[in-house]
Amino acid sequence: MRAIELSEHSVRDGGGPFGAVVVKNGEIVAEASNSVTIENDPTAHAEVTAIRRATKRLGTYDLTGCEIYTSCEPCPMCLGAIYWAHLDKVYYANDRKDAARIGFDDDFIYQELELQPQYRKKPSEILMQAEARRAFDLWMQKTDKTEY
């Protein structure tokens, strides 16, 4: 699988051990490896970067009809991006327990997501909710919006 090759190259090049490939109709549309430490960007995960490249190449934010192949089960951020991009299916090699074993504790974030915000390790607090609703009201009233 190309995603596994990308993950190995990434380790040799100074990145994290993750690779991802977006495919449409059996053809590679985009590929990427983890470049968090190379680019000093905590969102530069292989899946997110591959999705960004695929949407740019295809000229759409909707990747319906595409699939993603990854070297590891996507972390919650990447899984969210996969859902937002409407990819049809995810194929992965290592799982989150394998990632935790080498120091990438994605499983911890999955566990945190199951908790109510007030019980998570990262404190959260709602502020200015009424003021923020104005943008939501504007969105609901907008007749020429592009829904996504």
Backbone as JSON, one array per atom type, in Angstrom:
{
  "sequence": "MRAIELSEHSVRDGGGPFGAVVVKNGEIVAEASNSVTIENDPTAHAEVTAIRRATKRLGTYDLTGCEIYTSCEPCPMCLGAIYWAHLDKVYYANDRKDAARIGFDDDFIYQELELQPQYRKKPSEILMQAEARRAFDLWMQKTDKTEY",
  "N": [[0.84, -1.18, 0.0], [0.57, 2.17, -0.86], [0.36, 4.22, 1.08], [1.67, 3.15, 3.3], [4.29, 3.0, 2.36], [4.77, 5.77, 2.11], [4.67, 6.48, 4.82], [6.97, 5.27, 5.82], [8.97, 6.59, 4.34], [8.56, 9.12, 5.36], [9.43, 8.92, 8.03], [12.17, 8.54, 7.6], [12.73, 11.01, 6.47], [12.39, 12.82, 8.48], [9.84, 13.29, 9.4], [6.65, 12.32, 10.9], [5.54, 8.89, 11.48], [3.48, 8.34, 9.42], [1.26, 7.96, 6.65], [-0.83, 8.87, 3.86], [-3.27, 8.36, 1.29], [-5.39, 9.6, -1.19], [-7.86, 8.33, -3.25], [-9.53, 8.09, -6.36], [-11.78, 6.44, -8.37], [-9.94, 4.33, -8.63], [-7.56, 5.63, -9.16], [-4.77, 7.48, -7.97], [-5.32, 10.5, -6.41], [-4.28, 12.31, -4.62], [-1.56, 12.47, -2.29], [0.15, 12.16, 0.86], [2.44, 12.65, 3.61], [3.02, 12.62, 7.15], [3.84, 15.75, 8.39], [4.18, 17.27, 10.66], [6.3, 18.0, 12.49], [8.17, 18.9, 10.7], [7.0, 21.08, 9.42], [6.23, 22.54, 11.57], [3.53, 22.48, 12.33], [0.75, 21.5, 13.91], [-1.49, 20.45, 12.69], [-0.71, 19.23, 10.39], [-1.12, 16.54, 9.58], [-0.96, 13.4, 7.86], [-3.4, 12.55, 6.65], [-5.04, 14.89, 6.69], [-3.48, 16.64, 5.16], [-3.37, 15.23, 2.73], [-6.09, 15.28, 2.05], [-6.45, 18.06, 1.75], [-4.83, 18.5, -0.48], [-6.13, 16.89, -2.36], [-8.67, 18.11, -2.6], [-7.93, 20.53, -3.63], [-6.78, 19.77, -6.06], [-8.97, 18.56, -7.34], [-10.76, 20.6, -7.31], [-12.9, 20.99, -5.53], [-14.7, 20.92, -2.42], [-15.95, 18.67, -1.67], [-15.44, 15.39, -1.46], [-16.85, 13.16, -2.27], [-17.13, 9.98, -3.71], [-14.53, 9.39, -3.58], [-11.92, 7.56, -1.9], [-9.97, 6.94, 1.06], [-6.75, 5.85, 1.89], [-4.81, 4.87, 4.57], [-1.87, 4.72, 6.62], [-2.32, 4.28, 9.24], [-4.95, 4.03, 11.65], [-7.11, 6.76, 11.54], [-6.6, 9.7, 13.54], [-8.74, 11.52, 15.86], [-8.98, 14.2, 14.84], [-8.28, 13.9, 12.12], [-10.15, 11.99, 11.36], [-12.46, 13.49, 11.65], [-11.99, 15.37, 9.59], [-12.1, 13.65, 7.41], [-14.79, 12.88, 7.46], [-15.99, 15.45, 7.08], [-15.07, 15.97, 4.52], [-16.46, 14.14, 3.08], [-15.54, 11.65, 2.19], [-15.8, 8.38, 0.81], [-14.96, 5.93, 1.96], [-12.73, 4.5, 4.41], [-9.58, 3.06, 4.58], [-7.27, 1.41, 6.61], [-4.06, 0.58, 8.11], [-2.22, 0.12, 10.62], [-3.65, 0.35, 13.96], [-5.29, 2.48, 16.45], [-4.35, 1.59, 18.9], [-1.89, 0.5, 18.25], [-0.63, 2.87, 17.53], [-0.61, 4.21, 20.0], [1.13, 2.59, 21.39], [3.61, 3.37, 20.39], [3.85, 5.92, 21.29], [2.02, 7.8, 20.3], [-0.76, 9.0, 21.34], [-3.54, 8.82, 20.32], [-5.77, 7.46, 21.1], [-6.35, 8.41, 23.63], [-7.51, 10.92, 23.06], [-9.79, 10.07, 21.7], [-11.1, 8.87, 23.88], [-11.5, 11.12, 25.5], [-13.36, 12.54, 23.97], [-15.7, 11.19, 24.44], [-16.54, 12.11, 26.86], [-18.45, 14.56, 28.72], [-17.96, 18.05, 28.09], [-17.18, 19.48, 30.47], [-15.92, 17.57, 31.98], [-13.59, 16.82, 30.79], [-10.0, 16.62, 30.36], [-8.9, 18.91, 29.26], [-9.82, 22.03, 30.01], [-12.99, 23.57, 29.31], [-15.17, 26.24, 28.45], [-18.22, 27.94, 28.02], [-18.68, 30.97, 26.36], [-20.14, 34.14, 25.68], [-22.42, 33.24, 24.21], [-24.97, 34.07, 23.28], [-24.31, 36.33, 21.72], [-22.73, 35.14, 19.77], [-24.58, 33.63, 18.45], [-25.74, 35.26, 16.59], [-24.35, 35.16, 14.11], [-25.03, 32.56, 13.36], [-27.78, 32.84, 13.11], [-27.85, 34.64, 10.97], [-26.78, 32.96, 8.99], [-28.8, 31.01, 8.83], [-30.85, 32.56, 7.77], [-29.89, 33.28, 5.31], [-30.33, 33.06, 1.87], [-28.9, 32.38, -0.35], [-26.83, 30.62, 0.27], [-24.07, 28.32, 0.24], [-24.37, 25.15, 1.03], [-22.64, 22.78, 3.02]],
  "CA": [[0.0, 0.0, 0.0], [1.36, 3.4, -1.01], [0.36, 4.96, 2.34], [2.71, 2.58, 4.16], [5.57, 3.49, 1.81], [4.89, 7.18, 2.49], [4.96, 6.57, 6.25], [8.38, 4.91, 6.01], [9.76, 7.71, 3.81], [8.4, 10.24, 6.28], [10.33, 8.71, 9.17], [13.54, 8.78, 7.13], [12.88, 12.43, 6.12], [12.22, 13.65, 9.67], [8.43, 13.45, 9.75], [6.05, 11.26, 11.69], [5.37, 7.62, 10.77], [2.13, 8.23, 8.9], [1.07, 8.3, 5.25], [-2.22, 8.77, 3.41], [-3.48, 8.48, -0.15], [-6.78, 9.74, -1.61], [-8.04, 7.64, -4.51], [-10.83, 8.2, -7.03], [-11.86, 5.51, -9.5], [-8.72, 3.53, -8.72], [-6.4, 6.49, -9.46], [-4.33, 8.35, -6.87], [-5.62, 11.91, -6.61], [-3.35, 13.05, -3.77], [-0.92, 11.68, -1.24], [0.92, 12.99, 1.8], [2.92, 12.03, 4.83], [2.94, 13.5, 8.31], [4.91, 16.75, 8.39], [3.96, 18.12, 11.83], [7.55, 18.56, 13.01], [8.88, 19.55, 9.59], [6.35, 22.36, 9.14], [5.79, 23.15, 12.84], [2.08, 22.63, 12.19], [0.12, 20.33, 14.53], [-2.55, 19.91, 11.84], [-0.11, 18.69, 9.16], [-1.2, 15.09, 9.56], [-0.98, 12.86, 6.5], [-4.75, 12.53, 6.11], [-5.49, 16.26, 6.46], [-2.71, 17.19, 4.03], [-3.83, 14.55, 1.5], [-7.42, 15.82, 1.75], [-6.27, 19.42, 1.22], [-4.28, 18.39, -1.83], [-7.15, 16.3, -3.23], [-9.7, 19.11, -2.87], [-7.33, 21.55, -4.51], [-6.62, 19.18, -7.4], [-10.28, 18.29, -7.94], [-11.52, 21.84, -7.34], [-14.14, 20.85, -4.77], [-14.56, 20.55, -1.01], [-16.72, 17.43, -1.5], [-14.7, 14.27, -2.04], [-17.71, 12.01, -2.52], [-16.6, 9.21, -4.83], [-13.12, 9.1, -3.27], [-11.59, 6.77, -0.71], [-8.66, 7.28, 1.62], [-5.94, 4.76, 2.41], [-3.87, 5.43, 5.53], [-0.99, 3.74, 7.27], [-2.78, 4.1, 10.61], [-6.31, 4.5, 11.94], [-7.06, 8.22, 11.69], [-6.85, 10.33, 14.83], [-10.04, 12.2, 15.81], [-8.95, 15.36, 13.93], [-8.28, 13.4, 10.74], [-11.44, 11.35, 11.12], [-13.39, 14.6, 11.42], [-11.73, 15.9, 8.25], [-12.6, 12.64, 6.47], [-16.25, 13.03, 7.42], [-16.33, 16.73, 6.47], [-14.76, 15.89, 3.09], [-17.4, 13.18, 2.51], [-14.89, 10.49, 1.58], [-16.7, 7.23, 0.87], [-14.49, 4.81, 2.78], [-11.38, 4.61, 4.98], [-8.82, 1.82, 4.75], [-6.07, 1.71, 7.39], [-3.22, -0.56, 8.47], [-2.11, 0.11, 12.08], [-4.8, 0.95, 14.62], [-4.95, 3.47, 17.48], [-3.57, 0.92, 19.96], [-0.51, 0.45, 17.72], [-0.1, 4.24, 17.63], [-0.36, 4.49, 21.42], [2.31, 1.81, 21.79], [4.85, 4.07, 20.02], [3.84, 7.26, 21.85], [1.0, 8.67, 19.7], [-1.93, 8.57, 22.09], [-4.81, 9.21, 19.72], [-6.83, 6.81, 21.85], [-6.69, 9.32, 24.72], [-8.45, 11.93, 22.55], [-11.06, 9.37, 21.48], [-11.72, 8.71, 25.2], [-11.93, 12.45, 25.95], [-14.54, 12.94, 23.21], [-16.87, 10.53, 25.02], [-16.9, 12.81, 28.08], [-19.03, 15.9, 28.64], [-16.85, 19.01, 28.11], [-16.75, 19.87, 31.81], [-15.15, 16.48, 32.6], [-12.38, 16.55, 30.01], [-8.72, 17.11, 30.91], [-8.71, 20.26, 28.72], [-11.0, 22.8, 30.45], [-13.78, 24.28, 28.31], [-16.19, 27.1, 29.04], [-19.01, 28.66, 27.04], [-18.64, 32.43, 26.5], [-20.83, 34.99, 24.7], [-23.22, 32.38, 23.35], [-26.03, 34.85, 22.62], [-23.68, 37.16, 20.7], [-22.25, 34.25, 18.71], [-25.72, 33.1, 17.7], [-26.11, 36.17, 15.5], [-23.81, 34.62, 12.85], [-25.84, 31.39, 13.02], [-29.07, 33.34, 12.62], [-27.59, 35.16, 9.62], [-26.62, 31.8, 8.13], [-30.12, 30.39, 8.63], [-31.66, 33.46, 6.95], [-29.25, 33.47, 4.01], [-31.01, 32.22, 0.86], [-27.97, 31.99, -1.41], [-25.67, 29.96, 0.88], [-23.6, 27.03, -0.25], [-24.34, 24.23, 2.17], [-21.58, 21.79, 2.95]],
  "C": [[0.89, 1.24, 0.0], [1.43, 4.19, 0.29], [1.44, 4.45, 3.3], [4.08, 3.02, 3.67], [5.8, 4.94, 2.21], [5.24, 7.34, 3.96], [6.42, 6.25, 6.53], [9.3, 6.02, 5.51], [9.72, 8.89, 4.77], [9.33, 10.12, 7.47], [11.77, 9.02, 8.76], [13.8, 10.27, 6.84], [12.65, 13.37, 7.3], [10.79, 13.92, 10.07], [7.94, 12.31, 10.62], [5.76, 10.04, 10.84], [3.97, 7.38, 10.21], [2.08, 8.66, 7.44], [-0.39, 8.12, 4.88], [-2.31, 9.03, 1.92], [-4.99, 8.6, -0.41], [-6.88, 9.2, -3.03], [-9.45, 7.87, -5.05], [-10.81, 7.32, -8.26], [-10.56, 4.74, -9.71], [-7.46, 4.32, -9.01], [-6.06, 7.34, -8.25], [-4.58, 9.8, -7.26], [-4.61, 12.76, -5.83], [-2.75, 12.11, -2.74], [-0.11, 12.62, -0.36], [1.44, 12.12, 2.93], [2.82, 13.06, 5.94], [4.13, 14.45, 8.31], [4.75, 17.74, 9.55], [5.24, 18.79, 12.29], [8.35, 19.28, 11.93], [8.33, 20.95, 9.36], [5.94, 23.12, 10.39], [4.3, 23.45, 12.82], [1.41, 21.39, 12.76], [-1.02, 19.74, 13.71], [-2.01, 19.27, 10.57], [-0.01, 17.17, 9.21], [-1.34, 14.62, 8.11], [-2.38, 12.94, 5.88], [-5.24, 13.94, 5.77], [-4.78, 16.86, 5.24], [-3.15, 16.54, 2.71], [-5.2, 15.06, 1.09], [-7.3, 17.22, 1.16], [-5.76, 19.38, -0.22], [-5.33, 17.86, -2.81], [-8.23, 17.33, -3.57], [-9.18, 20.2, -3.8], [-7.24, 21.01, -5.94], [-7.96, 18.99, -8.1], [-11.16, 19.54, -8.0], [-12.85, 21.76, -6.61], [-13.83, 20.5, -3.32], [-15.24, 19.21, -0.73], [-16.02, 16.28, -2.23], [-15.54, 12.99, -2.13], [-17.19, 11.3, -3.77], [-15.13, 8.87, -4.65], [-13.02, 8.24, -2.02], [-10.22, 7.2, -0.22], [-8.02, 6.02, 2.21], [-4.9, 5.38, 3.34], [-3.04, 4.33, 6.17], [-1.42, 3.45, 8.7], [-4.22, 4.6, 10.74], [-6.27, 6.0, 12.2], [-7.33, 8.68, 13.12], [-8.2, 11.05, 14.75], [-10.06, 13.41, 14.89], [-9.06, 14.89, 12.48], [-9.6, 12.72, 10.4], [-12.51, 12.41, 10.88], [-13.23, 15.17, 10.03], [-12.25, 14.94, 7.18], [-14.11, 12.73, 6.34], [-16.66, 14.33, 6.74], [-16.08, 16.7, 4.96], [-15.66, 14.9, 2.36], [-16.72, 12.05, 1.74], [-15.76, 9.26, 1.79], [-16.27, 6.14, 1.84], [-13.06, 5.09, 3.25], [-10.79, 3.21, 5.08], [-7.58, 2.19, 5.58], [-5.36, 0.44, 7.81], [-3.1, -0.67, 9.99], [-3.37, 0.71, 12.69], [-4.34, 1.88, 15.75], [-4.17, 2.87, 18.63], [-2.11, 0.79, 19.52], [0.14, 1.82, 17.84], [0.24, 4.59, 19.08], [0.91, 3.78, 21.89], [3.62, 2.51, 21.43], [4.81, 5.55, 20.42], [2.86, 8.24, 21.23], [-0.34, 8.27, 20.32], [-3.24, 9.15, 21.57], [-5.98, 8.64, 20.52], [-7.28, 7.68, 23.02], [-7.71, 10.35, 24.25], [-9.8, 11.28, 22.26], [-11.81, 9.21, 22.81], [-12.25, 10.05, 25.72], [-13.22, 12.87, 25.25], [-15.82, 12.32, 23.77], [-17.38, 11.25, 26.27], [-17.62, 14.12, 27.79], [-17.89, 16.91, 28.77], [-16.32, 19.36, 29.5], [-15.92, 18.79, 32.51], [-13.86, 16.14, 31.86], [-11.14, 17.15, 30.69], [-8.41, 18.53, 30.45], [-9.95, 21.07, 29.09], [-11.66, 23.53, 29.29], [-14.84, 25.1, 29.02], [-16.9, 27.85, 27.93], [-18.95, 30.16, 27.37], [-19.45, 33.07, 25.38], [-21.69, 34.2, 23.7], [-24.3, 33.17, 22.61], [-25.46, 35.7, 21.48], [-23.24, 36.31, 19.51], [-23.4, 33.7, 17.87], [-26.12, 33.99, 16.54], [-25.6, 35.65, 14.15], [-24.61, 33.4, 12.42], [-27.2, 31.82, 12.48], [-28.93, 33.89, 11.2], [-27.47, 34.02, 8.62], [-27.98, 31.18, 7.81], [-30.99, 31.24, 7.7], [-31.13, 33.6, 5.52], [-29.88, 32.52, 2.99], [-30.04, 31.72, -0.23], [-26.71, 31.31, -0.87], [-25.32, 28.67, 0.15], [-23.48, 26.1, 0.95], [-23.26, 23.19, 1.94], [-21.61, 20.85, 4.11]]
}
